[in-house]
Amino acid sequence: MPREDISFKTADQTTLRGWLYKPPNPISGPLPCLVIAHGFSAVKDMILPRFAEHFATNLPMACLVYDHRGFGDSDNQASQPRQEIIPAHQISDYSDAITYLQRRSDINPDRIGIWGTSYSGGHVLCVGAIDRRVKAVVSQVPFVDGWENFHRLIRPDFVPLVNKLIQEDRLAVAAGEAPKCLPVVNENPLAQSALPSPDSYQFFTTYGRGTKWENSVTVKSLEALRGYIPATYVEHISPIPLLMVVAENDQATPPDLALKAYAKALEPKSLHILRGGHFDAYDGSHFEESIKVQTAFLRRRLCY
């Protein structure tokens, strides 16, 4: 599918880059648009085109897909290293993407939705609550509670080692040294990494191949993850429509945490539970099941 290379400036003048997908057949008038960004450490080339192409082909809408700051084709803020994930920055960048779209004559400024998966599935809960320009929110296998998620991913006997690593990194940066980094995934789940699970390793090493994905994040990213709790925002999304897709056997973003967050959300809201794991939402029959539900939601809530 043809796509337009785009770039836009954030509030702090960082340049983010991505693609704008439009329906293959011309449609008169400005289009609704869905802003799409990836989860923890991933880049736009990994899976996201599959979602954007499906939505733009099957709905009268456009999709803006972009790399988070410091990842893929996007720049990083001068004072911030690459491969660093600060939720507040990425949340603000979603809103800057909306501002960019509102200035385009081919996009309907009053029909803009947001889509996120995993870590960015948490971001869209925050943006949907804060930015009242949003007209629909799709949150797939969302990260909703950093404290709980951190302590389920990291073995209890490893937590003191992570705490020590974070403290050492802070001291090093304060002394003028470069920020410390650690792998996103490791083939050995007992070795040091940000996401120590076999399915995370398989996903990133498979879908990251041939892209600009790097198996590295700063230690500060892990510290920021532990303190990030998007579930605190979810009840404030209403009256904006919310669709949450939860994977029943999700080991990366546990389903009980997502369902607790969903229970706090006010109407209008919709829930779909996939009978698979976290990464099953991106491929195969579970992808087909999920994309069908999401397409129906967007047709009803964003493209009417």
Short mmCIF file of C-alpha atoms in Angstrom, two decimals:
data_model
loop_
_atom_site.label_atom_id
_atom_site.label_comp_id
_atom_site.label_asym_id
_atom_site.label_seq_id
_atom_site.Cartn_x
_atom_site.Cartn_y
_atom_site.Cartn_z
CA MET A 1 0.00 0.00 0.00
CA PRO A 2 1.34 3.50 -0.85
CA ARG A 3 2.30 5.57 2.15
CA GLU A 4 3.60 9.08 2.69
CA ASP A 5 6.79 9.73 4.63
CA ILE A 6 6.01 12.33 7.27
CA SER A 7 7.76 14.14 10.11
CA PHE A 8 6.61 16.50 12.81
CA LYS A 9 8.07 18.54 15.65
CA THR A 10 7.16 17.90 19.27
CA ALA A 11 6.61 20.55 21.91
CA ASP A 12 10.33 20.43 22.78
CA GLN A 13 11.31 20.62 19.08
CA THR A 14 12.29 16.97 18.68
CA THR A 15 11.65 15.62 15.17
CA LEU A 16 9.62 12.39 15.00
CA ARG A 17 9.28 10.48 11.72
CA GLY A 18 6.76 8.02 10.39
CA TRP A 19 4.28 7.17 7.67
CA LEU A 20 0.77 8.29 6.77
CA TYR A 21 -1.44 5.60 5.25
CA LYS A 22 -4.58 6.49 3.30
CA PRO A 23 -7.32 4.39 1.69
CA PRO A 24 -6.26 3.01 -1.71
CA ASN A 25 -9.39 4.41 -3.34
CA PRO A 26 -9.84 8.21 -3.22
CA ILE A 27 -12.41 9.48 -0.72
CA SER A 28 -13.79 13.01 -0.94
CA GLY A 29 -13.25 15.33 1.97
CA PRO A 30 -10.92 15.24 4.99
CA LEU A 31 -10.38 11.80 6.53
CA PRO A 32 -10.63 10.59 10.11
CA CYS A 33 -7.22 9.44 11.31
CA LEU A 34 -5.82 7.00 13.86
CA VAL A 35 -2.47 7.73 15.55
CA ILE A 36 -0.50 4.51 16.03
CA ALA A 37 2.74 3.94 17.98
CA HIS A 38 4.60 0.90 19.27
CA GLY A 39 5.32 -0.59 22.66
CA PHE A 40 8.46 -0.93 24.75
CA SER A 41 11.63 -0.36 22.66
CA ALA A 42 10.06 -1.50 19.35
CA VAL A 43 10.12 0.44 16.07
CA LYS A 44 7.36 1.24 13.60
CA ASP A 45 8.48 -1.38 11.07
CA MET A 46 7.65 -4.17 13.51
CA ILE A 47 4.04 -5.27 12.91
CA LEU A 48 2.49 -1.78 12.88
CA PRO A 49 2.19 -1.57 9.06
CA ARG A 50 -0.03 -4.64 9.19
CA PHE A 51 -2.53 -2.82 11.42
CA ALA A 52 -2.33 0.49 9.55
CA GLU A 53 -2.77 -1.13 6.14
CA HIS A 54 -5.77 -3.12 7.35
CA PHE A 55 -7.51 -0.09 8.85
CA ALA A 56 -6.80 2.18 5.86
CA THR A 57 -7.94 -0.49 3.40
CA ASN A 58 -11.13 -1.50 5.19
CA LEU A 59 -12.22 1.84 6.64
CA PRO A 60 -12.59 5.36 5.22
CA MET A 61 -9.74 6.63 7.38
CA ALA A 62 -6.04 7.40 7.46
CA CYS A 63 -3.43 6.06 9.90
CA LEU A 64 -0.35 7.86 11.18
CA VAL A 65 2.40 5.47 12.30
CA TYR A 66 5.58 6.86 13.87
CA ASP A 67 8.69 5.92 15.83
CA HIS A 68 8.94 7.06 19.43
CA ARG A 69 11.65 9.62 20.12
CA GLY A 70 15.12 8.08 20.34
CA PHE A 71 14.05 4.97 18.41
CA GLY A 72 14.03 3.97 14.76
CA ASP A 73 13.96 6.95 12.40
CA SER A 74 12.99 9.54 15.02
CA ASP A 75 15.42 11.94 16.64
CA ASN A 76 16.09 12.16 20.34
CA GLN A 77 15.95 15.31 22.42
CA ALA A 78 19.41 16.83 22.74
CA SER A 79 19.52 16.26 26.50
CA GLN A 80 18.15 12.72 26.29
CA PRO A 81 20.09 9.66 25.05
CA ARG A 82 18.78 7.33 22.38
CA GLN A 83 17.16 4.08 23.51
CA GLU A 84 15.62 5.80 26.53
CA ILE A 85 11.91 5.37 27.33
CA ILE A 86 10.33 8.08 29.46
CA PRO A 87 6.54 7.61 29.50
CA ALA A 88 5.74 11.31 30.02
CA HIS A 89 7.67 12.21 26.85
CA GLN A 90 5.95 9.55 24.75
CA ILE A 91 2.54 10.57 26.08
CA SER A 92 3.18 14.19 25.11
CA ASP A 93 4.40 13.07 21.68
CA TYR A 94 1.04 11.41 20.96
CA SER A 95 -0.61 14.80 21.49
CA ASP A 96 1.95 16.47 19.23
CA ALA A 97 1.07 13.92 16.53
CA ILE A 98 -2.56 14.98 16.88
CA THR A 99 -1.56 18.63 16.53
CA TYR A 100 0.35 17.79 13.35
CA LEU A 101 -2.70 16.04 11.91
CA GLN A 102 -5.02 18.90 12.80
CA ARG A 103 -2.92 21.21 10.65
CA ARG A 104 -3.29 19.02 7.56
CA SER A 105 -6.08 19.85 5.13
CA ASP A 106 -6.62 16.19 4.22
CA ILE A 107 -7.38 15.12 7.82
CA ASN A 108 -10.59 15.84 9.72
CA PRO A 109 -9.35 17.64 12.87
CA ASP A 110 -12.43 16.54 14.80
CA ARG A 111 -12.15 12.81 14.04
CA ILE A 112 -8.78 11.70 15.43
CA GLY A 113 -8.34 8.52 17.45
CA ILE A 114 -5.35 6.89 19.16
CA TRP A 115 -4.11 3.29 19.15
CA GLY A 116 -1.45 1.70 21.32
CA THR A 117 -0.17 -1.75 22.16
CA SER A 118 1.65 -3.07 25.22
CA TYR A 119 3.59 -0.09 26.69
CA SER A 120 1.90 2.37 24.32
CA GLY A 121 -1.38 0.64 25.19
CA GLY A 122 -0.86 2.32 28.55
CA HIS A 123 0.09 5.63 26.92
CA VAL A 124 -3.21 5.88 25.05
CA LEU A 125 -5.12 5.47 28.32
CA CYS A 126 -3.31 8.53 29.63
CA VAL A 127 -3.63 10.55 26.42
CA GLY A 128 -7.32 9.67 26.11
CA ALA A 129 -7.91 11.04 29.60
CA ILE A 130 -5.80 14.18 29.21
CA ASP A 131 -6.16 15.29 25.58
CA ARG A 132 -9.82 16.04 24.93
CA ARG A 133 -9.27 16.23 21.16
CA VAL A 134 -9.18 12.41 21.11
CA LYS A 135 -12.39 10.85 19.79
CA ALA A 136 -11.64 7.11 20.26
CA VAL A 137 -9.09 4.99 22.15
CA VAL A 138 -7.90 1.48 21.25
CA SER A 139 -5.65 -0.14 23.87
CA GLN A 140 -4.29 -3.57 22.93
CA VAL A 141 -2.71 -5.91 25.52
CA PRO A 142 -2.01 -2.81 27.63
CA PHE A 143 0.63 -2.13 30.23
CA VAL A 144 -1.39 -0.59 33.08
CA ASP A 145 0.59 -0.87 36.34
CA GLY A 146 4.36 -0.52 36.32
CA TRP A 147 4.91 -1.48 39.94
CA GLU A 148 2.95 -4.72 39.65
CA ASN A 149 4.33 -5.48 36.19
CA PHE A 150 7.92 -4.92 37.27
CA HIS A 151 7.63 -7.22 40.27
CA ARG A 152 6.00 -9.97 38.21
CA LEU A 153 8.60 -9.80 35.43
CA ILE A 154 11.62 -9.65 37.73
CA ARG A 155 12.35 -12.56 40.07
CA PRO A 156 12.26 -11.45 43.75
CA ASP A 157 15.88 -12.46 44.31
CA PHE A 158 16.91 -10.34 41.29
CA VAL A 159 15.15 -7.15 42.44
CA PRO A 160 17.99 -6.04 44.80
CA LEU A 161 20.41 -6.38 41.87
CA VAL A 162 18.19 -4.19 39.68
CA ASN A 163 17.88 -1.63 42.47
CA LYS A 164 21.67 -1.55 42.76
CA LEU A 165 22.02 -1.12 38.99
CA ILE A 166 19.61 1.84 39.04
CA GLN A 167 21.49 3.48 41.92
CA GLU A 168 24.84 2.99 40.19
CA ASP A 169 23.47 4.48 36.98
CA ARG A 170 22.21 7.58 38.76
CA LEU A 171 25.60 8.11 40.42
CA ALA A 172 27.43 7.58 37.14
CA VAL A 173 25.25 10.05 35.20
CA ALA A 174 25.62 12.61 37.99
CA ALA A 175 29.40 12.22 37.66
CA GLY A 176 29.20 12.98 33.94
CA GLU A 177 29.39 9.43 32.62
CA ALA A 178 27.22 8.05 29.83
CA PRO A 179 23.95 6.39 30.93
CA LYS A 180 24.17 2.65 31.46
CA CYS A 181 22.17 0.33 29.20
CA LEU A 182 20.92 -3.24 29.39
CA PRO A 183 19.50 -5.62 26.80
CA VAL A 184 15.76 -5.50 26.10
CA VAL A 185 15.72 -9.30 25.83
CA ASN A 186 18.13 -12.17 26.37
CA GLU A 187 17.95 -15.74 25.08
CA ASN A 188 18.58 -16.84 28.67
CA PRO A 189 15.61 -15.59 30.75
CA LEU A 190 17.79 -15.76 33.87
CA ALA A 191 20.31 -13.33 32.37
CA GLN A 192 19.99 -9.58 32.77
CA SER A 193 17.41 -7.93 30.49
CA ALA A 194 14.47 -5.54 30.69
CA LEU A 195 11.95 -8.14 29.48
CA PRO A 196 13.17 -11.53 30.78
CA SER A 197 10.77 -13.95 29.12
CA PRO A 198 11.15 -16.47 26.27
CA ASP A 199 8.22 -15.08 24.27
CA SER A 200 9.65 -11.53 24.47
CA TYR A 201 12.99 -12.81 23.16
CA GLN A 202 11.30 -14.65 20.30
CA PHE A 203 9.18 -11.66 19.28
CA PHE A 204 11.90 -9.04 19.29
CA THR A 205 14.57 -11.15 17.65
CA THR A 206 12.12 -12.33 14.97
CA TYR A 207 10.27 -9.13 14.09
CA GLY A 208 13.19 -6.82 14.83
CA ARG A 209 15.37 -8.53 12.24
CA GLY A 210 16.01 -6.25 9.26
CA THR A 211 14.68 -3.15 11.05
CA LYS A 212 16.35 -0.39 13.09
CA TRP A 213 15.39 -2.09 16.36
CA GLU A 214 18.26 -2.30 18.84
CA ASN A 215 18.45 -4.74 21.72
CA SER A 216 19.22 -2.02 24.23
CA VAL A 217 17.47 0.39 26.59
CA THR A 218 18.86 2.69 29.23
CA VAL A 219 18.67 1.61 32.87
CA LYS A 220 16.64 4.75 33.53
CA SER A 221 13.95 3.29 31.22
CA LEU A 222 13.49 0.40 33.63
CA GLU A 223 13.30 2.76 36.60
CA ALA A 224 10.67 4.83 34.76
CA LEU A 225 8.70 1.68 33.94
CA ARG A 226 8.34 0.75 37.61
CA GLY A 227 6.86 4.13 38.48
CA TYR A 228 4.44 4.31 35.55
CA ILE A 229 0.80 3.44 36.35
CA PRO A 230 -1.57 4.31 33.45
CA ALA A 231 -4.50 2.63 35.24
CA THR A 232 -4.85 5.76 37.40
CA TYR A 233 -6.13 7.64 34.34
CA VAL A 234 -8.59 5.16 32.91
CA GLU A 235 -11.77 6.40 34.62
CA HIS A 236 -11.18 9.85 33.14
CA ILE A 237 -11.32 8.72 29.50
CA SER A 238 -15.13 8.81 29.48
CA PRO A 239 -17.09 10.04 27.57
CA ILE A 240 -14.51 9.14 24.92
CA PRO A 241 -15.16 5.55 23.68
CA LEU A 242 -12.59 2.98 24.79
CA LEU A 243 -11.83 -0.47 23.37
CA MET A 244 -9.48 -2.66 25.40
CA VAL A 245 -8.14 -5.92 23.98
CA VAL A 246 -6.76 -8.28 26.65
CA ALA A 247 -4.90 -11.56 26.09
CA GLU A 248 -6.03 -14.32 28.42
CA ASN A 249 -2.57 -15.90 28.77
CA ASP A 250 -0.51 -12.70 28.69
CA GLN A 251 2.78 -13.08 30.57
CA ALA A 252 4.16 -9.65 29.62
CA THR A 253 1.20 -7.49 30.67
CA PRO A 254 -0.86 -9.72 33.00
CA PRO A 255 -4.58 -9.87 32.13
CA ASP A 256 -5.80 -9.48 35.71
CA LEU A 257 -4.15 -6.05 35.89
CA ALA A 258 -5.69 -4.98 32.58
CA LEU A 259 -9.13 -6.23 33.62
CA LYS A 260 -8.93 -4.35 36.92
CA ALA A 261 -8.16 -1.19 34.99
CA TYR A 262 -10.99 -1.86 32.54
CA ALA A 263 -13.42 -2.29 35.43
CA LYS A 264 -12.58 1.26 36.57
CA ALA A 265 -13.29 2.75 33.16
CA LEU A 266 -16.64 4.44 32.65
CA GLU A 267 -18.93 4.02 29.66
CA PRO A 268 -18.78 3.95 26.71
CA LYS A 269 -16.32 1.07 26.79
CA SER A 270 -15.82 -2.28 25.09
CA LEU A 271 -13.72 -5.30 26.03
CA HIS A 272 -12.43 -8.18 23.93
CA ILE A 273 -10.50 -11.10 25.41
CA LEU A 274 -8.15 -13.09 23.17
CA ARG A 275 -7.54 -16.76 24.04
CA GLY A 276 -3.80 -16.41 23.62
CA GLY A 277 -0.65 -14.74 24.90
CA HIS A 278 0.71 -11.21 24.66
CA PHE A 279 2.40 -11.53 21.28
CA ASP A 280 -0.38 -13.60 19.71
CA ALA A 281 -2.26 -10.34 19.16
CA TYR A 282 0.24 -9.48 16.40
CA ASP A 283 0.02 -12.51 14.14
CA GLY A 284 -2.00 -15.51 13.04
CA SER A 285 -5.60 -16.30 13.94
CA HIS A 286 -5.53 -14.15 17.07
CA PHE A 287 -4.51 -11.15 14.98
CA GLU A 288 -7.40 -11.80 12.61
CA GLU A 289 -9.81 -12.06 15.53
CA SER A 290 -8.53 -8.90 17.17
CA ILE A 291 -8.32 -6.76 14.03
CA LYS A 292 -11.91 -7.62 13.16
CA VAL A 293 -13.11 -6.35 16.56
CA GLN A 294 -10.97 -3.23 16.33
CA THR A 295 -12.15 -2.44 12.81
CA ALA A 296 -15.79 -2.69 13.86
CA PHE A 297 -15.14 -0.41 16.85
CA LEU A 298 -13.39 2.23 14.73
CA ARG A 299 -16.10 2.12 12.07
CA ARG A 300 -18.72 2.75 14.76
CA ARG A 301 -16.84 5.26 16.89
CA LEU A 302 -14.46 7.16 14.61
CA CYS A 303 -15.66 6.81 11.01
CA TYR A 304 -19.36 7.51 11.39
#
